[in-house]
Each structure stands twice: as C-alpha cells, then as structure tokens.
Amino acid sequence: MSVVFDDGAKVLFQGDSITDAGRVYNDPGSLGAGYAYMAASWFSALHPEKRVSFLNRGISGNRAADLVGRWQKDCIDLKPSWVSIMIGINDTWRAFDGNDPTSAESYENSYRQILESAKKNLNARFILMEPFVLPYPEDRKQWRSDLDPRIRIVNKLADEFGAVMVKLDSIFADAAKRSEPSYWASDGVHPTGAGHALIAMSWLKAVGAA
C-alpha cells in the first residue's frame, strides 16, 4: 500500500482528550504527548521526502456537537488537506456520568455536518477513527449499548465520504486479549503510553506509512 498523502499535505488531528493529550493551546504547532505526536513523528521519520505537516486541535471533553461549534476556526481556517477525526466517547460517557445523553441521530448529524463542511470548503479527505471503550472498570461494559451505534455510524460515514478507516474498537479488543484492558487504557478510555502507541501504529498502517 502506498502512502495516501500527497507531497506537502497538511494533516489535522481532531477530537477529544485522547487526541488533545496535553497539547499546549497557545502553541499552534503543539501536538501534545499522545498518538497524534507519535504518528506525526514516525511518519516524518519514515517519509521525510514528503514534507507532510501536522496540526492538532483536539480538546479534552469535546463531543461531536462541540466540533461543529468550533469547526470554522479549528478546521476550515487552517486549510488542511486531510482531517483525522476521533470523536464520540464523551457523547457516550456523559450519558452515564452526567445524565446528559446525545442521541445517535444527533451524533450522526453533527459528524456529517463537519465532514460536509470540510469537503465543501476545502475538498479535504478524511481519516475516521472509531471511538472505543475497554471493559475496565467493570461498569464500562454498560457503555456498549450506547457506543456501538456510534461506531456503526462512523463506519457508515467513512464509506459515504471515502475515508480511510481506523477500526480502533476492534483493534483494542484484540489487544486486550494479549494483555489486560488496563494495560492499554487505565480507565477503559484514556490510553496509556502503550495504548497511544497502538493508536499511532494503527493510524500509520491505515494511511500506508508503515
């Protein structure tokens, strides 16, 4: 598989705390300390001739509707040629810890809105990453009924928009057979260093870079 990025491409990572990973908000070039930083660094080392640039605008706590609210500033104005998105776990989480659910229909509408905007205004291409949860602690198992429909929506949108797909939920489920779930995500959601590396490796494989 060849690398999907053209020479000089600009790749934007978007999402919630997993993408944010402690990035410095007042530093436009900060990639944080998670998978976005790892993936960008490895890609740049493996393919220096392509001169691909990377930006991260993930924000901790965001849901799909939050991306809609900041999409002009944090996507369209940045003029990326590729947009990598992982969003949805907070749409599920808030239903369980804050009695503030997001319907699957609302989630899909928000997600579709940002994809259509980036396609219309930038002719951008997409890398869509499944939201995921691991069964640790035990109560995370209850989340499947809410999260699984969102995962199906992401896969549907990936087909519809011709996106590169990174099937993180199944990737983490397989990884949890090799080592306990907390090895990959200490709370079932936020990746450990190994978990971030697994995401980065999966992303690089999906874009044909590794």
mmCIF file of C-alpha atoms in Angstrom:
data_model
loop_
_atom_site.group_PDB
_atom_site.id
_atom_site.type_symbol
_atom_site.label_atom_id
_atom_site.label_comp_id
_atom_site.label_asym_id
_atom_site.label_seq_id
_atom_site.Cartn_x
_atom_site.Cartn_y
_atom_site.Cartn_z
ATOM 1 C CA MET A 1 0.000 0.000 0.000
ATOM 2 C CA SER A 2 1.353 3.417 -0.935
ATOM 3 C CA VAL A 3 1.145 6.458 1.317
ATOM 4 C CA VAL A 4 -2.172 8.229 0.827
ATOM 5 C CA PHE A 5 -0.765 11.729 1.437
ATOM 6 C CA ASP A 6 0.495 13.843 -1.440
ATOM 7 C CA ASP A 7 3.789 15.665 -1.025
ATOM 8 C CA GLY A 8 3.315 18.777 1.103
ATOM 9 C CA ALA A 9 -0.015 17.627 2.550
ATOM 10 C CA LYS A 10 -1.308 19.212 5.757
ATOM 11 C CA VAL A 11 -2.924 16.784 8.206
ATOM 12 C CA LEU A 12 -5.186 17.973 11.026
ATOM 13 C CA PHE A 13 -5.919 15.773 14.042
ATOM 14 C CA GLN A 14 -9.302 16.494 15.639
ATOM 15 C CA GLY A 15 -11.080 15.025 18.634
ATOM 16 C CA ASP A 16 -11.313 14.993 22.417
ATOM 17 C CA SER A 17 -8.853 14.371 25.264
ATOM 18 C CA ILE A 18 -7.359 11.293 23.589
ATOM 19 C CA THR A 19 -6.261 13.489 20.687
ATOM 20 C CA ASP A 20 -5.565 16.540 22.875
ATOM 21 C CA ALA A 21 -3.111 14.582 25.070
ATOM 22 C CA GLY A 22 -1.906 17.665 26.896
ATOM 23 C CA ARG A 23 -1.143 19.849 23.901
ATOM 24 C CA VAL A 24 -0.252 23.480 24.641
ATOM 25 C CA TYR A 25 -3.208 25.536 23.466
ATOM 26 C CA ASN A 26 -1.293 28.764 22.941
ATOM 27 C CA ASP A 27 1.278 26.984 20.762
ATOM 28 C CA PRO A 28 -0.335 26.425 17.341
ATOM 29 C CA GLY A 29 2.217 23.745 16.494
ATOM 30 C CA SER A 30 1.859 21.703 19.679
ATOM 31 C CA LEU A 31 0.858 18.104 19.021
ATOM 32 C CA GLY A 32 0.518 17.011 22.647
ATOM 33 C CA ALA A 33 2.136 13.869 24.019
ATOM 34 C CA GLY A 34 -0.169 11.168 22.640
ATOM 35 C CA TYR A 35 -0.897 9.292 19.448
ATOM 36 C CA ALA A 36 -1.001 12.432 17.269
ATOM 37 C CA TYR A 37 2.561 13.325 18.277
ATOM 38 C CA MET A 38 3.715 9.728 17.872
ATOM 39 C CA ALA A 39 2.071 9.248 14.477
ATOM 40 C CA ALA A 40 3.324 12.581 13.133
ATOM 41 C CA SER A 41 6.859 11.941 14.379
ATOM 42 C CA TRP A 42 7.070 8.431 12.957
ATOM 43 C CA PHE A 43 5.548 9.474 9.658
ATOM 44 C CA SER A 44 8.051 12.332 9.351
ATOM 45 C CA ALA A 45 10.949 9.981 10.129
ATOM 46 C CA LEU A 46 9.781 7.330 7.678
ATOM 47 C CA HIS A 47 8.844 9.701 4.846
ATOM 48 C CA PRO A 48 10.914 12.905 5.166
ATOM 49 C CA GLU A 49 10.809 13.460 1.412
ATOM 50 C CA LYS A 50 7.037 14.021 1.501
ATOM 51 C CA ARG A 51 7.264 17.121 3.722
ATOM 52 C CA VAL A 52 3.855 16.450 5.306
ATOM 53 C CA SER A 53 2.905 18.876 8.111
ATOM 54 C CA PHE A 54 0.700 18.080 11.102
ATOM 55 C CA LEU A 55 -1.613 20.063 13.389
ATOM 56 C CA ASN A 56 -3.577 19.023 16.475
ATOM 57 C CA ARG A 57 -6.757 20.736 17.607
ATOM 58 C CA GLY A 58 -8.196 18.073 19.902
ATOM 59 C CA ILE A 59 -9.858 19.480 23.033
ATOM 60 C CA SER A 60 -10.471 17.479 26.185
ATOM 61 C CA GLY A 61 -14.129 16.797 26.946
ATOM 62 C CA ASN A 62 -15.397 17.527 23.457
ATOM 63 C CA ARG A 63 -18.366 15.802 21.897
ATOM 64 C CA ALA A 64 -19.363 15.785 18.242
ATOM 65 C CA ALA A 65 -21.505 18.918 18.668
ATOM 66 C CA ASP A 66 -18.507 20.767 20.125
ATOM 67 C CA LEU A 67 -16.583 20.164 16.921
ATOM 68 C CA VAL A 68 -19.419 21.764 14.968
ATOM 69 C CA GLY A 69 -19.206 24.850 17.167
ATOM 70 C CA ARG A 70 -15.502 25.405 16.557
ATOM 71 C CA TRP A 71 -15.128 23.914 13.088
ATOM 72 C CA GLN A 72 -14.546 27.184 11.225
ATOM 73 C CA LYS A 73 -11.671 28.286 13.470
ATOM 74 C CA ASP A 74 -10.198 24.877 14.211
ATOM 75 C CA CYS A 75 -10.523 23.280 10.788
ATOM 76 C CA ILE A 76 -11.672 25.395 7.845
ATOM 77 C CA ASP A 77 -9.408 28.370 8.624
ATOM 78 C CA LEU A 78 -6.392 26.043 8.958
ATOM 79 C CA LYS A 79 -6.883 24.711 5.406
ATOM 80 C CA PRO A 80 -5.849 21.094 5.962
ATOM 81 C CA SER A 81 -5.822 18.713 3.025
ATOM 82 C CA TRP A 82 -6.567 15.754 5.342
ATOM 83 C CA VAL A 83 -8.609 15.690 8.546
ATOM 84 C CA SER A 84 -8.201 12.836 11.026
ATOM 85 C CA ILE A 85 -11.108 12.597 13.482
ATOM 86 C CA MET A 86 -11.753 10.551 16.612
ATOM 87 C CA ILE A 87 -14.860 11.711 18.476
ATOM 88 C CA GLY A 88 -17.727 10.041 20.294
ATOM 89 C CA ILE A 89 -16.642 8.574 23.602
ATOM 90 C CA ASN A 90 -17.749 11.681 25.513
ATOM 91 C CA ASP A 91 -21.126 11.544 23.776
ATOM 92 C CA THR A 92 -21.460 8.155 25.460
ATOM 93 C CA TRP A 93 -19.712 8.979 28.741
ATOM 94 C CA ARG A 94 -21.917 11.967 29.593
ATOM 95 C CA ALA A 95 -24.985 9.752 29.362
ATOM 96 C CA PHE A 96 -23.623 7.661 32.228
ATOM 97 C CA ASP A 97 -21.897 10.189 34.486
ATOM 98 C CA GLY A 98 -23.900 13.347 33.829
ATOM 99 C CA ASN A 99 -27.371 12.261 32.720
ATOM 100 C CA ASP A 100 -26.678 14.264 29.566
ATOM 101 C CA PRO A 101 -27.115 11.833 26.664
ATOM 102 C CA THR A 102 -26.521 12.515 22.987
ATOM 103 C CA SER A 103 -28.809 10.566 20.694
ATOM 104 C CA ALA A 104 -27.229 8.537 17.919
ATOM 105 C CA GLU A 105 -29.177 10.668 15.434
ATOM 106 C CA SER A 106 -27.796 13.915 16.857
ATOM 107 C CA TYR A 107 -24.283 12.462 16.874
ATOM 108 C CA GLU A 108 -24.572 11.457 13.231
ATOM 109 C CA ASN A 109 -25.964 14.853 12.235
ATOM 110 C CA SER A 110 -23.080 16.684 13.925
ATOM 111 C CA TYR A 111 -20.481 14.344 12.455
ATOM 112 C CA ARG A 112 -21.970 14.620 8.985
ATOM 113 C CA GLN A 113 -22.058 18.415 9.262
ATOM 114 C CA ILE A 114 -18.319 18.727 9.901
ATOM 115 C CA LEU A 115 -17.452 16.284 7.128
ATOM 116 C CA GLU A 116 -19.665 18.067 4.616
ATOM 117 C CA SER A 117 -18.184 21.426 5.619
ATOM 118 C CA ALA A 118 -14.593 20.257 5.191
ATOM 119 C CA LYS A 119 -15.456 18.621 1.878
ATOM 120 C CA LYS A 120 -17.281 21.655 0.530
ATOM 121 C CA ASN A 121 -14.877 24.344 1.732
ATOM 122 C CA LEU A 122 -11.542 22.529 1.436
ATOM 123 C CA ASN A 123 -12.149 19.436 -0.641
ATOM 124 C CA ALA A 124 -10.396 17.715 2.255
ATOM 125 C CA ARG A 125 -10.045 13.983 2.611
ATOM 126 C CA PHE A 126 -10.624 12.113 5.861
ATOM 127 C CA ILE A 127 -9.240 9.543 8.247
ATOM 128 C CA LEU A 128 -12.002 8.419 10.610
ATOM 129 C CA MET A 129 -11.147 6.596 13.813
ATOM 130 C CA GLU A 130 -13.669 4.566 15.772
ATOM 131 C CA PRO A 131 -14.352 5.676 19.335
ATOM 132 C CA PHE A 132 -13.621 2.781 21.664
ATOM 133 C CA VAL A 133 -14.030 1.565 25.231
ATOM 134 C CA LEU A 134 -12.367 -1.294 27.071
ATOM 135 C CA PRO A 135 -14.156 -3.302 29.799
ATOM 136 C CA TYR A 136 -12.295 -1.741 32.730
ATOM 137 C CA PRO A 137 -13.566 -0.801 35.243
ATOM 138 C CA GLU A 138 -16.471 -3.227 35.151
ATOM 139 C CA ASP A 139 -19.115 -0.541 34.619
ATOM 140 C CA ARG A 140 -17.647 0.278 31.202
ATOM 141 C CA LYS A 141 -19.387 -2.844 29.875
ATOM 142 C CA GLN A 142 -22.702 -0.988 30.228
ATOM 143 C CA TRP A 143 -21.483 1.625 27.745
ATOM 144 C CA ARG A 144 -21.539 -0.765 24.803
ATOM 145 C CA SER A 145 -25.249 -0.297 24.150
ATOM 146 C CA ASP A 146 -24.686 3.445 23.698
ATOM 147 C CA LEU A 147 -21.293 3.355 21.977
ATOM 148 C CA ASP A 148 -21.852 0.553 19.466
ATOM 149 C CA PRO A 149 -24.397 2.547 17.396
ATOM 150 C CA ARG A 150 -21.886 5.411 17.198
ATOM 151 C CA ILE A 151 -19.196 3.057 15.929
ATOM 152 C CA ARG A 152 -21.577 1.868 13.210
ATOM 153 C CA ILE A 153 -22.270 5.495 12.283
ATOM 154 C CA VAL A 154 -18.549 6.272 11.919
ATOM 155 C CA ASN A 155 -18.104 3.271 9.649
ATOM 156 C CA LYS A 156 -21.127 4.312 7.580
ATOM 157 C CA LEU A 157 -19.805 7.854 7.193
ATOM 158 C CA ALA A 158 -16.371 6.550 6.268
ATOM 159 C CA ASP A 159 -17.943 4.577 3.427
ATOM 160 C CA GLU A 160 -20.053 7.522 2.358
ATOM 161 C CA PHE A 161 -17.175 10.020 2.298
ATOM 162 C CA GLY A 162 -14.494 7.642 1.012
ATOM 163 C CA ALA A 163 -12.477 8.000 4.197
ATOM 164 C CA VAL A 164 -9.553 5.954 5.428
ATOM 165 C CA MET A 165 -10.928 3.917 8.349
ATOM 166 C CA VAL A 166 -9.091 3.018 11.559
ATOM 167 C CA LYS A 167 -11.087 0.364 13.417
ATOM 168 C CA LEU A 168 -9.832 1.161 16.890
ATOM 169 C CA ASP A 169 -12.584 -0.565 18.839
ATOM 170 C CA SER A 170 -11.767 -3.967 17.383
ATOM 171 C CA ILE A 171 -8.034 -3.214 17.484
ATOM 172 C CA PHE A 172 -8.227 -2.548 21.227
ATOM 173 C CA ALA A 173 -10.478 -5.557 21.788
ATOM 174 C CA ASP A 174 -7.833 -7.737 20.132
ATOM 175 C CA ALA A 175 -5.068 -6.061 22.138
ATOM 176 C CA ALA A 176 -6.959 -6.784 25.368
ATOM 177 C CA LYS A 177 -6.588 -10.493 24.587
ATOM 178 C CA ARG A 178 -2.811 -10.067 24.742
ATOM 179 C CA SER A 179 -2.681 -8.021 27.933
ATOM 180 C CA GLU A 180 -5.324 -6.865 30.411
ATOM 181 C CA PRO A 181 -7.515 -3.898 29.380
ATOM 182 C CA SER A 182 -5.944 -1.546 31.953
ATOM 183 C CA TYR A 183 -2.568 -2.085 30.264
ATOM 184 C CA TRP A 184 -3.937 -0.211 27.238
ATOM 185 C CA ALA A 185 -6.287 2.291 28.932
ATOM 186 C CA SER A 186 -6.163 2.831 32.684
ATOM 187 C CA ASP A 187 -9.847 3.811 32.856
ATOM 188 C CA GLY A 188 -11.043 1.952 29.785
ATOM 189 C CA VAL A 189 -10.945 5.159 27.739
ATOM 190 C CA HIS A 190 -7.770 7.216 28.146
ATOM 191 C CA PRO A 191 -4.831 5.337 26.644
ATOM 192 C CA THR A 192 -1.641 4.542 28.483
ATOM 193 C CA GLY A 193 1.627 5.114 26.643
ATOM 194 C CA ALA A 194 1.231 1.655 25.102
ATOM 195 C CA GLY A 195 -2.345 2.495 24.140
ATOM 196 C CA HIS A 196 -1.327 5.721 22.417
ATOM 197 C CA ALA A 197 1.436 3.858 20.598
ATOM 198 C CA LEU A 198 -1.085 1.253 19.446
ATOM 199 C CA ILE A 199 -3.316 4.003 18.038
ATOM 200 C CA ALA A 200 -0.356 5.635 16.299
ATOM 201 C CA MET A 201 0.762 2.316 14.789
ATOM 202 C CA SER A 202 -2.760 1.570 13.589
ATOM 203 C CA TRP A 203 -3.096 5.043 12.074
ATOM 204 C CA LEU A 204 0.234 4.746 10.256
ATOM 205 C CA LYS A 205 -0.748 1.372 8.815
ATOM 206 C CA ALA A 206 -4.112 2.738 7.688
ATOM 207 C CA VAL A 207 -2.516 5.612 5.738
ATOM 208 C CA GLY A 208 0.054 3.283 4.177
ATOM 209 C CA ALA A 209 3.013 4.726 6.042
ATOM 210 C CA ALA A 210 4.151 1.632 7.942
#
